[in-house]
Coordinates of C-alpha atoms in Angstrom, one line a residue:
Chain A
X1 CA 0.0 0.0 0.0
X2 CA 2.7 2.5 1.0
X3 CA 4.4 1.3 -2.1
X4 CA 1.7 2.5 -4.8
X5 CA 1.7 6.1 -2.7
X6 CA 5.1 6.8 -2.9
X7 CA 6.0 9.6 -4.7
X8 CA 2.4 11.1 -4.4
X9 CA 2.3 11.7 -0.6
X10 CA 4.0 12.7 2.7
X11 CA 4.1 11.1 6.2
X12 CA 4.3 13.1 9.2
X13 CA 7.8 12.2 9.1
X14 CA 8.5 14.1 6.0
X15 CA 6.6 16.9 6.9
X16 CA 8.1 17.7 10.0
X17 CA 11.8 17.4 8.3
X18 CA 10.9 19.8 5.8
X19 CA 9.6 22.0 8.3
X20 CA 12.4 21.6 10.1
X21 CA 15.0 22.3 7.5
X22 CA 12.7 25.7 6.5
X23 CA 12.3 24.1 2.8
X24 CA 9.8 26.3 1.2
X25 CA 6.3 25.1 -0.1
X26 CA 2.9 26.0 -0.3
X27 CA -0.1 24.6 1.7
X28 CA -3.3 23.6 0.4
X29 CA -5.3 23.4 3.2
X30 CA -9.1 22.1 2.4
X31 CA -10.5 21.9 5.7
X32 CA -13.6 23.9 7.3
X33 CA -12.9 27.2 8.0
X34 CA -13.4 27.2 11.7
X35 CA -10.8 23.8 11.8
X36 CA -8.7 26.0 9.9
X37 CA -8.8 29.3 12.1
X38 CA -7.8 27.2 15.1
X39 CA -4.3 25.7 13.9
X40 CA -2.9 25.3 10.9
X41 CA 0.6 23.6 9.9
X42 CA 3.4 25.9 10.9
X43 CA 7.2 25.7 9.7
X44 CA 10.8 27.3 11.0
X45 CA 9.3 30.0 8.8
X46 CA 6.4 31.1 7.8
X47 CA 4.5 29.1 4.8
X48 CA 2.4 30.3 1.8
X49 CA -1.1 28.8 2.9
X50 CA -4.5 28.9 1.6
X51 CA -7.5 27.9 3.1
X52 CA -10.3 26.0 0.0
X53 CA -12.7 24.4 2.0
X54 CA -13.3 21.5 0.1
X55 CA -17.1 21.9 -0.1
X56 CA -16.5 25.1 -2.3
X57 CA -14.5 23.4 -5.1
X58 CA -17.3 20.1 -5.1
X59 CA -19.4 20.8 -8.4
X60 CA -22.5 18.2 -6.9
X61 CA -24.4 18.4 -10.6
X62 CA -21.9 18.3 -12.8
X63 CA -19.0 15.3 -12.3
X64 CA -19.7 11.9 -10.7
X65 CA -16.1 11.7 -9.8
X66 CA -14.3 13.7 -7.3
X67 CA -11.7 14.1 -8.1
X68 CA -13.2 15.1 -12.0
X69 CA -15.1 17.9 -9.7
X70 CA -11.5 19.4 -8.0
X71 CA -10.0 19.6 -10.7
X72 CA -12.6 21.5 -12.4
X73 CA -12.6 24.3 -9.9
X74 CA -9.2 24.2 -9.1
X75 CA -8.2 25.0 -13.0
X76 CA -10.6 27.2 -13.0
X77 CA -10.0 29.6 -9.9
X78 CA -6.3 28.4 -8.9
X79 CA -4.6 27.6 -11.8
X80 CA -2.8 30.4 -12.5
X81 CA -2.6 31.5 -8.5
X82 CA -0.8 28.7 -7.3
X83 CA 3.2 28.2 -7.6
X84 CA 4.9 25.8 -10.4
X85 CA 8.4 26.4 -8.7
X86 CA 7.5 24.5 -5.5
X87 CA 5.7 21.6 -3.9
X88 CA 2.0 21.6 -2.9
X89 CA 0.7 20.1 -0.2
X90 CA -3.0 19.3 -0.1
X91 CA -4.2 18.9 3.6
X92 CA -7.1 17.9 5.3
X93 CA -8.3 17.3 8.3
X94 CA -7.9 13.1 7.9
X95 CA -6.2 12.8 4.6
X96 CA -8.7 11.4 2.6
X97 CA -10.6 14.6 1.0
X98 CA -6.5 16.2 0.6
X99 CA -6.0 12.9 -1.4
X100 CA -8.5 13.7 -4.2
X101 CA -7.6 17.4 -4.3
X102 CA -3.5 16.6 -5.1
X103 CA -4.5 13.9 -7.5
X104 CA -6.5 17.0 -9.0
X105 CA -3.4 19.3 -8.9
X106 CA -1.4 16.4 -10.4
X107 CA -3.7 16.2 -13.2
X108 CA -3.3 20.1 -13.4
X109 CA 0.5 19.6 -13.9
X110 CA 1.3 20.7 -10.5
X111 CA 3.9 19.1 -8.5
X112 CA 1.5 18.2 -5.7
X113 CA 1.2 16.0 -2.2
X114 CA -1.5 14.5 0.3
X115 CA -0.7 14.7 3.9
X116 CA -1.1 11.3 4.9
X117 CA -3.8 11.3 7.6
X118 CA -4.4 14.8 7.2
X119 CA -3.9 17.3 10.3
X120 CA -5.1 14.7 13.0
X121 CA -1.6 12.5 12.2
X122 CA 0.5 16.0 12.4
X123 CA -1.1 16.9 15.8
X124 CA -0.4 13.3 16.8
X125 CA 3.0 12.7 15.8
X126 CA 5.7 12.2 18.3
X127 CA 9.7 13.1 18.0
X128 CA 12.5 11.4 19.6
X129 CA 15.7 13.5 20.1
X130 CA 18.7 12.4 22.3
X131 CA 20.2 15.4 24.7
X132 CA 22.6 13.4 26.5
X133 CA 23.4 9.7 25.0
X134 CA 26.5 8.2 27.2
X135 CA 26.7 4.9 29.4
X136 CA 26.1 7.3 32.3
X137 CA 23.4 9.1 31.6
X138 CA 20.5 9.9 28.9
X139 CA 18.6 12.3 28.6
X140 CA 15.9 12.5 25.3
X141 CA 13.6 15.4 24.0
X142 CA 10.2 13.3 23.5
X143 CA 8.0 16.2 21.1
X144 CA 4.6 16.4 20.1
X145 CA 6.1 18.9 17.0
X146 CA 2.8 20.3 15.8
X147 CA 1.6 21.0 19.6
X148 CA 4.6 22.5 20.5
X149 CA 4.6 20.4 23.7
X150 CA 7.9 19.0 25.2
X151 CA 8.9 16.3 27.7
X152 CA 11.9 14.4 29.0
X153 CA 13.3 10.9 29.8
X154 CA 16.3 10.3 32.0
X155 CA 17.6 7.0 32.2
X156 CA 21.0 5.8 34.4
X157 CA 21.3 2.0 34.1
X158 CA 17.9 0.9 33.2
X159 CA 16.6 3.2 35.6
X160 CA 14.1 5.7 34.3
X161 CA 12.6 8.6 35.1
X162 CA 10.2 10.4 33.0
X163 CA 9.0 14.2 33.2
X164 CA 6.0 15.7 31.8
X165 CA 4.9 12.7 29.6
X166 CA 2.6 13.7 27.2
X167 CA -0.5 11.9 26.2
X168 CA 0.0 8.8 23.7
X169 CA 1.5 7.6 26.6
X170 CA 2.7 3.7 24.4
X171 CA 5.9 6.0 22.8
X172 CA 7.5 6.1 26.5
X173 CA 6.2 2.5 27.3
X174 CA 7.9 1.1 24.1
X175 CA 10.8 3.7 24.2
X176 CA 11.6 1.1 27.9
X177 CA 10.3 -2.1 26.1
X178 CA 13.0 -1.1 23.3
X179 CA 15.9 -0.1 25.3
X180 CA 15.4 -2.5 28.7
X181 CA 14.8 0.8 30.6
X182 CA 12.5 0.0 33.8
X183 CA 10.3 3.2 34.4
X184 CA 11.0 3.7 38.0
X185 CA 9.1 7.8 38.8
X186 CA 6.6 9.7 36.8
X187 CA 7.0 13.9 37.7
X188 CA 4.8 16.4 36.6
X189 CA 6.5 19.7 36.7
X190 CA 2.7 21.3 37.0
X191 CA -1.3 20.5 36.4
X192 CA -1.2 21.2 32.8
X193 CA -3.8 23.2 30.8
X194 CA -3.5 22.9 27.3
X195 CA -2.7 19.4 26.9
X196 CA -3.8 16.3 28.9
X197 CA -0.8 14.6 30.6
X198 CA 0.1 11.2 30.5
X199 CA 1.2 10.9 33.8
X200 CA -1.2 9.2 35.8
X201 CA -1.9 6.4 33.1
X202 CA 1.8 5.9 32.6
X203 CA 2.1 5.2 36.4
X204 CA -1.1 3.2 36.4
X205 CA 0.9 1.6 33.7
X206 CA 4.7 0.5 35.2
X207 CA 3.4 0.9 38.5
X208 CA 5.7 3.8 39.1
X209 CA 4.7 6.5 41.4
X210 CA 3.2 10.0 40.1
X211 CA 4.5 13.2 42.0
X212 CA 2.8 16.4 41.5
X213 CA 2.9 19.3 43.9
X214 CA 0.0 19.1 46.2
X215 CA -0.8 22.8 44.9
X216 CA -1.6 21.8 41.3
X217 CA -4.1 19.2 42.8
X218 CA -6.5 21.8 43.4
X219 CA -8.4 22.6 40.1
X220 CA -7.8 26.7 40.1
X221 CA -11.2 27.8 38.5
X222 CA -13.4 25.3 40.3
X223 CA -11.4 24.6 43.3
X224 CA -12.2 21.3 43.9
X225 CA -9.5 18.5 45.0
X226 CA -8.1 16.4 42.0
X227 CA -9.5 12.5 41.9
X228 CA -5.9 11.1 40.8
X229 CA -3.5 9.2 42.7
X230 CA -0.3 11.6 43.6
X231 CA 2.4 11.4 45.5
X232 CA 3.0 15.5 47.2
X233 CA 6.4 17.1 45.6
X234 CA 7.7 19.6 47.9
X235 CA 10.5 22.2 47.4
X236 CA 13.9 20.8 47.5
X237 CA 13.0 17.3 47.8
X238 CA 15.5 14.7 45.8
X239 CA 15.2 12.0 43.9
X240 CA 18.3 9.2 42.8
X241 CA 18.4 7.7 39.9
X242 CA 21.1 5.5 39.8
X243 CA 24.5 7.6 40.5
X244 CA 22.5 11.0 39.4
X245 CA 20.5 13.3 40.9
X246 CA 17.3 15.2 40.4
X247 CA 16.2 18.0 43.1
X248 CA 12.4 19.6 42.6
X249 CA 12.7 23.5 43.0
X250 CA 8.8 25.0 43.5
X251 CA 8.8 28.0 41.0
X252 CA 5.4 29.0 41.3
X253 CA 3.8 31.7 38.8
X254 CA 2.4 29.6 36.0
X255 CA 0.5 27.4 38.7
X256 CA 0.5 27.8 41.9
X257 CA 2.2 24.4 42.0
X258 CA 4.6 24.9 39.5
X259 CA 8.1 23.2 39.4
X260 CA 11.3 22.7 37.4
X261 CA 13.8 20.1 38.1
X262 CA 17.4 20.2 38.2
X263 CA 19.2 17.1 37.3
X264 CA 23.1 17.0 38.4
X265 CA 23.4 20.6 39.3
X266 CA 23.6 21.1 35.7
X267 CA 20.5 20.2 33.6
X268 CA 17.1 22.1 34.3
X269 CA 14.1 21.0 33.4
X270 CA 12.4 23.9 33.3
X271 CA 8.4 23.3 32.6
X272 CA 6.7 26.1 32.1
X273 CA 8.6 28.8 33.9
X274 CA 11.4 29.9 31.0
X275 CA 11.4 28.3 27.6
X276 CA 13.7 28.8 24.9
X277 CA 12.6 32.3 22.9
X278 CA 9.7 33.5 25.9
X279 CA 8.5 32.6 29.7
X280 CA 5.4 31.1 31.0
X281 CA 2.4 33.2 31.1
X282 CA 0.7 33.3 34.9
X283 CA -2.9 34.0 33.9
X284 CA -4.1 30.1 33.4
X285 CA -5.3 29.8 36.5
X286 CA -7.4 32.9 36.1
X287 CA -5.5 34.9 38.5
X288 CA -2.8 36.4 36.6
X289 CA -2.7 39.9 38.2
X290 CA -2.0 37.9 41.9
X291 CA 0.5 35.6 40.6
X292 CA 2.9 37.5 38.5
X293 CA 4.4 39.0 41.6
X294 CA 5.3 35.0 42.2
X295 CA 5.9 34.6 39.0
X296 CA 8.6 36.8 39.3
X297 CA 10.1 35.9 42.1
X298 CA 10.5 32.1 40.8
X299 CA 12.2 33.4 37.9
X300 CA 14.8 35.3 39.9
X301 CA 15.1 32.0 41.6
X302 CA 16.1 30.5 38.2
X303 CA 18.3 33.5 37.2
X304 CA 20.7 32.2 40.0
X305 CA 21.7 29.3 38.3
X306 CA 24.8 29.7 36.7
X307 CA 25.3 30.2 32.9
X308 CA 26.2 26.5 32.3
X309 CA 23.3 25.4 33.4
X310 CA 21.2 23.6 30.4
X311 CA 17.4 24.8 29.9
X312 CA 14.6 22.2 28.6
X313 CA 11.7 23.6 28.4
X314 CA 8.1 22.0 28.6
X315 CA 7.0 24.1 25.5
X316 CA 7.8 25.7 22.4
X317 CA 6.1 28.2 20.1
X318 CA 8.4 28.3 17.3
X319 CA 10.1 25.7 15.4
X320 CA 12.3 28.7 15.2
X321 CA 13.4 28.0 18.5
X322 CA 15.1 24.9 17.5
X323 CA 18.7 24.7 17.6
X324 CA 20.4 23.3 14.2
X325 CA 21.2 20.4 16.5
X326 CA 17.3 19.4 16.4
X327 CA 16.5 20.2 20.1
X328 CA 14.7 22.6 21.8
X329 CA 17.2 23.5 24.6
X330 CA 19.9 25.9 25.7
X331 CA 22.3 27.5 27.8
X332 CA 20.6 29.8 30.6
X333 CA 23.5 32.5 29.8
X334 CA 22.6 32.8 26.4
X335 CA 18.9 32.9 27.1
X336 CA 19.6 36.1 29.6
X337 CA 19.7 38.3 26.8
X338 CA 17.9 36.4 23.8
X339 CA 14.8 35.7 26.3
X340 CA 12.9 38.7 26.2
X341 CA 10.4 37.6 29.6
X342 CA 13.8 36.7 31.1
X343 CA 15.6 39.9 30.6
X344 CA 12.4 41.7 32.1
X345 CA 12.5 39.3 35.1
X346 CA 16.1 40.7 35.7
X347 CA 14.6 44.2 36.4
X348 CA 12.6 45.5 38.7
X349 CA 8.9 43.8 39.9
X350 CA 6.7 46.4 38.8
X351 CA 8.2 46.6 35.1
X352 CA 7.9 42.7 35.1
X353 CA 4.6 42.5 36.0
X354 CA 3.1 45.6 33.9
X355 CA 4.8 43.9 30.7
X356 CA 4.0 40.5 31.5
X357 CA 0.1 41.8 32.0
X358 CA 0.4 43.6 28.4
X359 CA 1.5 40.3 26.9
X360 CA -1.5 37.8 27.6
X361 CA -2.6 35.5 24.2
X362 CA -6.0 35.0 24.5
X363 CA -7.3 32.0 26.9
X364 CA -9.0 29.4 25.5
X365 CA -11.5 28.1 26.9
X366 CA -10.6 24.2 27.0
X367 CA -7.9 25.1 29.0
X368 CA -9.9 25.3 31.8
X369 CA -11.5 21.4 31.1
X370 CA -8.1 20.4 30.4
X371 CA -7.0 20.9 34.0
X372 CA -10.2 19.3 35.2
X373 CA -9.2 16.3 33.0
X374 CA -5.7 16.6 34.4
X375 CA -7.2 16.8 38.0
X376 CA -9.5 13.7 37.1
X377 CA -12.2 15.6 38.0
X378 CA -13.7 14.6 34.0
X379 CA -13.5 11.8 32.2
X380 CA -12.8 12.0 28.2
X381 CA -12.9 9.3 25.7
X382 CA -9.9 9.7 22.7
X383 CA -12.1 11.9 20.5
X384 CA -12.6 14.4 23.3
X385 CA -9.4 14.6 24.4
X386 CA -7.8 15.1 20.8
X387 CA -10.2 17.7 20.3
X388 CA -9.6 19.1 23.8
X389 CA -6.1 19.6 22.7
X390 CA -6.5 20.7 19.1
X391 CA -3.9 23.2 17.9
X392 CA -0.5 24.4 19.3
X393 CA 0.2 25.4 23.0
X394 CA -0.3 29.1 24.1
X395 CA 1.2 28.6 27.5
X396 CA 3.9 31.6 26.4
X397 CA 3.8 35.0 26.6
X398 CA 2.8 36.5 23.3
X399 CA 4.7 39.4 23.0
X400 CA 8.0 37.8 22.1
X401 CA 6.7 36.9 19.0
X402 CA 5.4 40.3 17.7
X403 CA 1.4 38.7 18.1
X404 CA 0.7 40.1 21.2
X405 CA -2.2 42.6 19.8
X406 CA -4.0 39.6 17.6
X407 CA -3.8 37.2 20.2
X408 CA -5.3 39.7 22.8
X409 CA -9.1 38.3 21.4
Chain B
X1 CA -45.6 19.2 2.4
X2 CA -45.8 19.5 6.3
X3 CA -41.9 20.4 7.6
X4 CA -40.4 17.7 10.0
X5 CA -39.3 18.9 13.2
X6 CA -37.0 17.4 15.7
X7 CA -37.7 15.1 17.7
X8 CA -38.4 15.7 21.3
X9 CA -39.1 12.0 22.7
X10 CA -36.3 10.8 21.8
X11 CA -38.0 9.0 18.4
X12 CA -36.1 8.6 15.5
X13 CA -37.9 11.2 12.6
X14 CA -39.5 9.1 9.7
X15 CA -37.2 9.2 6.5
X16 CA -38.5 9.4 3.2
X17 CA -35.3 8.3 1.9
X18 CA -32.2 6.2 3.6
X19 CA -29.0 6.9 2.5
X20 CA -25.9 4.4 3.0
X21 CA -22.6 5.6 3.2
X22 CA -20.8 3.1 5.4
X23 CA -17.1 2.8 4.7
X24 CA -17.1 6.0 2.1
X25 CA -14.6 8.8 3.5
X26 CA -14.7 12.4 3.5
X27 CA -15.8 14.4 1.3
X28 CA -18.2 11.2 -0.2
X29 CA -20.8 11.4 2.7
X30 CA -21.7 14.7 2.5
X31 CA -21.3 15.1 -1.7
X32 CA -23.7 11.7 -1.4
X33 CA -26.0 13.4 1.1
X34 CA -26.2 16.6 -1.0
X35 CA -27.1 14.8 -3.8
X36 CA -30.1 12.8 -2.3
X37 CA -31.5 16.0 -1.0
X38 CA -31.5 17.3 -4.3
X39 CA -34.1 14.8 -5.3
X40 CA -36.6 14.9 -2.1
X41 CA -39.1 16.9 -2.0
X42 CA -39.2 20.5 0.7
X43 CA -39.9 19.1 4.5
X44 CA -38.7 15.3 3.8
X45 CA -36.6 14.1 5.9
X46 CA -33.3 11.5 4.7
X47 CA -31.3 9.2 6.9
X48 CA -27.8 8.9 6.0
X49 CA -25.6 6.2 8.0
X50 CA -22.0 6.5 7.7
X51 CA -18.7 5.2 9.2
X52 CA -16.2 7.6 8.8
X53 CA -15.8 9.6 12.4
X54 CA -15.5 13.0 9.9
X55 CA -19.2 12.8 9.0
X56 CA -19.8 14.4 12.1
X57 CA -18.1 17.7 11.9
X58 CA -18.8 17.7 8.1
X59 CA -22.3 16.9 8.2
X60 CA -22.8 20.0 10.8
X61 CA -21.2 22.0 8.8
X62 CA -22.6 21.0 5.9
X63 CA -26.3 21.2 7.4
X64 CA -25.0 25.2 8.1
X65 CA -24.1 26.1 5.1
X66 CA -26.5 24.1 2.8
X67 CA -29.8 24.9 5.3
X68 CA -30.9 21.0 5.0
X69 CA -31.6 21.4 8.8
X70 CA -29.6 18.3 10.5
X71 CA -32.6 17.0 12.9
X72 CA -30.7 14.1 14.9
X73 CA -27.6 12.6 15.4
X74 CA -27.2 8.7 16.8
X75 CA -24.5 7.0 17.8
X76 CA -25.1 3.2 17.0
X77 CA -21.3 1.6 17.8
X78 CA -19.1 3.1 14.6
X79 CA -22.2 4.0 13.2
X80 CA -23.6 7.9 12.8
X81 CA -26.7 8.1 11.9
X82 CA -27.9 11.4 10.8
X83 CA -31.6 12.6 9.7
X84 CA -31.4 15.5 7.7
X85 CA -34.6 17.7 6.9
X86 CA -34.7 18.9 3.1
X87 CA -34.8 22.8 3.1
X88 CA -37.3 24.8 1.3
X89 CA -34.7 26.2 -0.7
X90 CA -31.0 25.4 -0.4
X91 CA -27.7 27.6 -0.2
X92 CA -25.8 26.4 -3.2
X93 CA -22.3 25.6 -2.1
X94 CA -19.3 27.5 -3.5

């Protein structure tokens, strides 16, 4: 089967190298409107894209065959609009409608490609990047790429630890199968809102123990007590695994509950207090004026770490954030100047918090059933929950990325 | 003809037509469904089962832009089953 399509289509693989590398092409993107106003594929750069619902181009009365009808339309209205020079990707929202519409640009003479399983398989798709690969010590980047969502694994020996796992939660589970790693703590730097955690389920599923600060198991907005088996983190508190070390550090702002992780004195795990390009946004929990003061006070916290000190964020906004080397990480000296939150959190309180108030993207409202999900205070079946977590993350500020104004509303 | 209305009991509304478009994907379902509608008469209603989980968001939006009103939805296992009420005079698409 994969055989007959090659040539004609890309995997999620493909996509996300060419997205990586900043290759240029155009996107043909057939979904509804509202699917597309909520996310649409986003490179290191950004890509030509056009939104055709594909209702628009079908011609009901006049072709019997689809893909007769597309290409009707399309060499009517987009013939002459859309590039020769470059590739065309057709997307949809499964892959099947996008299939039609670039065998209709092929017919058209265009150099044209289906997104195999359409936006659903992006939003899906999982990366694997080493940070650290030596007999001592491992550390890999596990990324959702279209979400923007980060987490780690840490292994010494066969011990593991994993931080922040995200929800397909098999990848980490076969990730241990594959490499005889035995998955020995689960850590949640926070309750997450805009994507629901794999945490508990990956616990329920090695029988490792799930730590979350007692903090982030009170749902913010409704205030109830989560319904999920945690173990209490606290400040300062260490964990071994094998010869290494991890110590929890409570940076509240984000969440009330927030915490980074610092591995060996040297790697940080930072969650969502600094990320690579931006910092964390404090409003999630509905209470951003209260808790940027602590906000910035974590961050100052962080700022004393020294230069060497390696960041891994929970989230990116960007691809541009990525470093050629394929990870989303970096030195905290570095990010002193290039981080524009971070910079203002090295100034004075009142600055901080007046600019970090201007920079609030919009809040959308699944975010708030996320953390209900998150505090197993609702249950969701797959469908839900992919559609509860639709799109890319907005857990940054927005200012650092010149968007602030459109993503006020 | 007297205009179907939806259901309140919990009854399925009686089809004029039934419509199968198990194992068809996107767009077939709805481009199937448009094209029965066509030939039923203002105020008759068509069932249309499908298989592909799509047909939901499609159909809805479909049903919006087209003004075929989409009465009920059922879940039967993989099933959708969707009862869609013939406007008096439909949007043309595009």
């Amino acid at each position: 089967m994969a055989n007959q399509k090659e040539g004609t289509e890309w995997g999620v693989e493909a996509l996300h190298a060419r997205l990586e590398t900043g290759d240029e092409f155009f996107v043909f993107d057939v979904r509804n409107e509202d699917e597309f106003e909520a996310w649409q594929i986003e490179g290191r750069r950004p890509l030509p894209t056009v939104n055709v619902p594909y209702y628009e181009m079908l011609e009901v009365d006049e072709f019997d065959d689809v893909v007769d009808s597309f290409k009707a339309f399309l060499g009517q209205k987009w013939a002459e609009k859309l590039p020769r020079d470059k590739a065309i990707l057709a997307v949809c929202a499964k892959g099947d409608t996008s299939e039609f519409v670039a065998e209709a640009l092929r017919r058209l003479e265009f150099e044209a490609f289906n997104l195999a399983g359409g936006t659903a398989a992006w939003g899906d798709h999982y990366a694997i990047r080493p940070v650290v690969e030596s007999e001592e010590l491992t550390i890999l980047q596990v990324s959702r790429p279209a979400r923007g969502c980060l987490s780690y694994v840490v292994a010494s020996g066969e011990r593991v630890v994993v931080i922040d796992p995200l929800r397909h939660i098999d990848h980490y589970l076969e990730l241990a199968r594959e490499r005889g790693w035995k998955i020995e703590l689960v850590l949640d730097t926070h309750g997450h809102a805009d994507h629901i955690s794999g945490g508990p389920a990956l616990a329920a599923a090695t029988g490792a123990p799930y730590h979350l600060h007692p903090y982030d198991g009170i749902h913010p907005i409704d205030v109830l007590p989560a319904r999920i088996d945690y173990a209490y983190l606290r400040d300062g508190q260490t964990f071994e695994i094998g010869r290494h070390r991890v110590t929890a550090v409570h940076v509240p702002g984000h969440t009330l509950g927030n915490m980074a992780f610092l591995l060996d004195e040297r790697y940080l795990f930072t969650g969502d207090s600094i990320f690579i390009e931006s910092i964390s946004r404090p409003d999630l929990g509905g209470h951003g004026d209260t808790w940027a003061p602590i906000h910035f006070a974590s961050l100052r916290r962080l700022l004393e770490l020294p230069d060497d000190t390696l960041v891994m964020p929970g989230h990116f906004a960007s691809l541009a954030e990525e470093g050629d080397n394929g990870l989303f990480a970096a030195q905290l000296g570095g990010l002193r100047q290039r981080n524009g939150g971070l910079a203002m959190a090295a100034g004075g309180e009142e600055e901080f918090v007046a600019y970090i108030l201007a920079s609030l993207p919009k809040f959308p409202d699944e975010y708030i059933e996320i953390k209900r999900v998150n505090a197993g205070l609702v249950e969701v079946k797959e469908a839900k929950a992919s559609e509860l977590e639709l799109g890319k993350n907005i857990c940054a500020l927005a200012q650092a990325y010149g968007d602030g104004e459109s993503g006020a509303n | 003809m007297e205009r179907a209305a939806p259901t309140e009991d919990g009854s399925s509304p009686n089809p004029a037509r039934e419509l199968d478009c198990r194992g068809l994907y996107c767009p077939l379902p709805v481009l199937r469904t448009e094209r029965a509608l066509a030939g039923l008469a203002a105020g008759e209603v068509l069932k249309v089962v499908a298989t592909d989980p799509v047909a939901e968001l499609d159909m809805a939006v479909f049903s919006q832009r087209s003004g075929h009103e989409l009465l009920r939805l059922e879940r039967r296992g993989e099933e959708l089953v969707f009862y869609l009420c013939r406007a008096e005079s439909a949007a043309t698409p595009g």
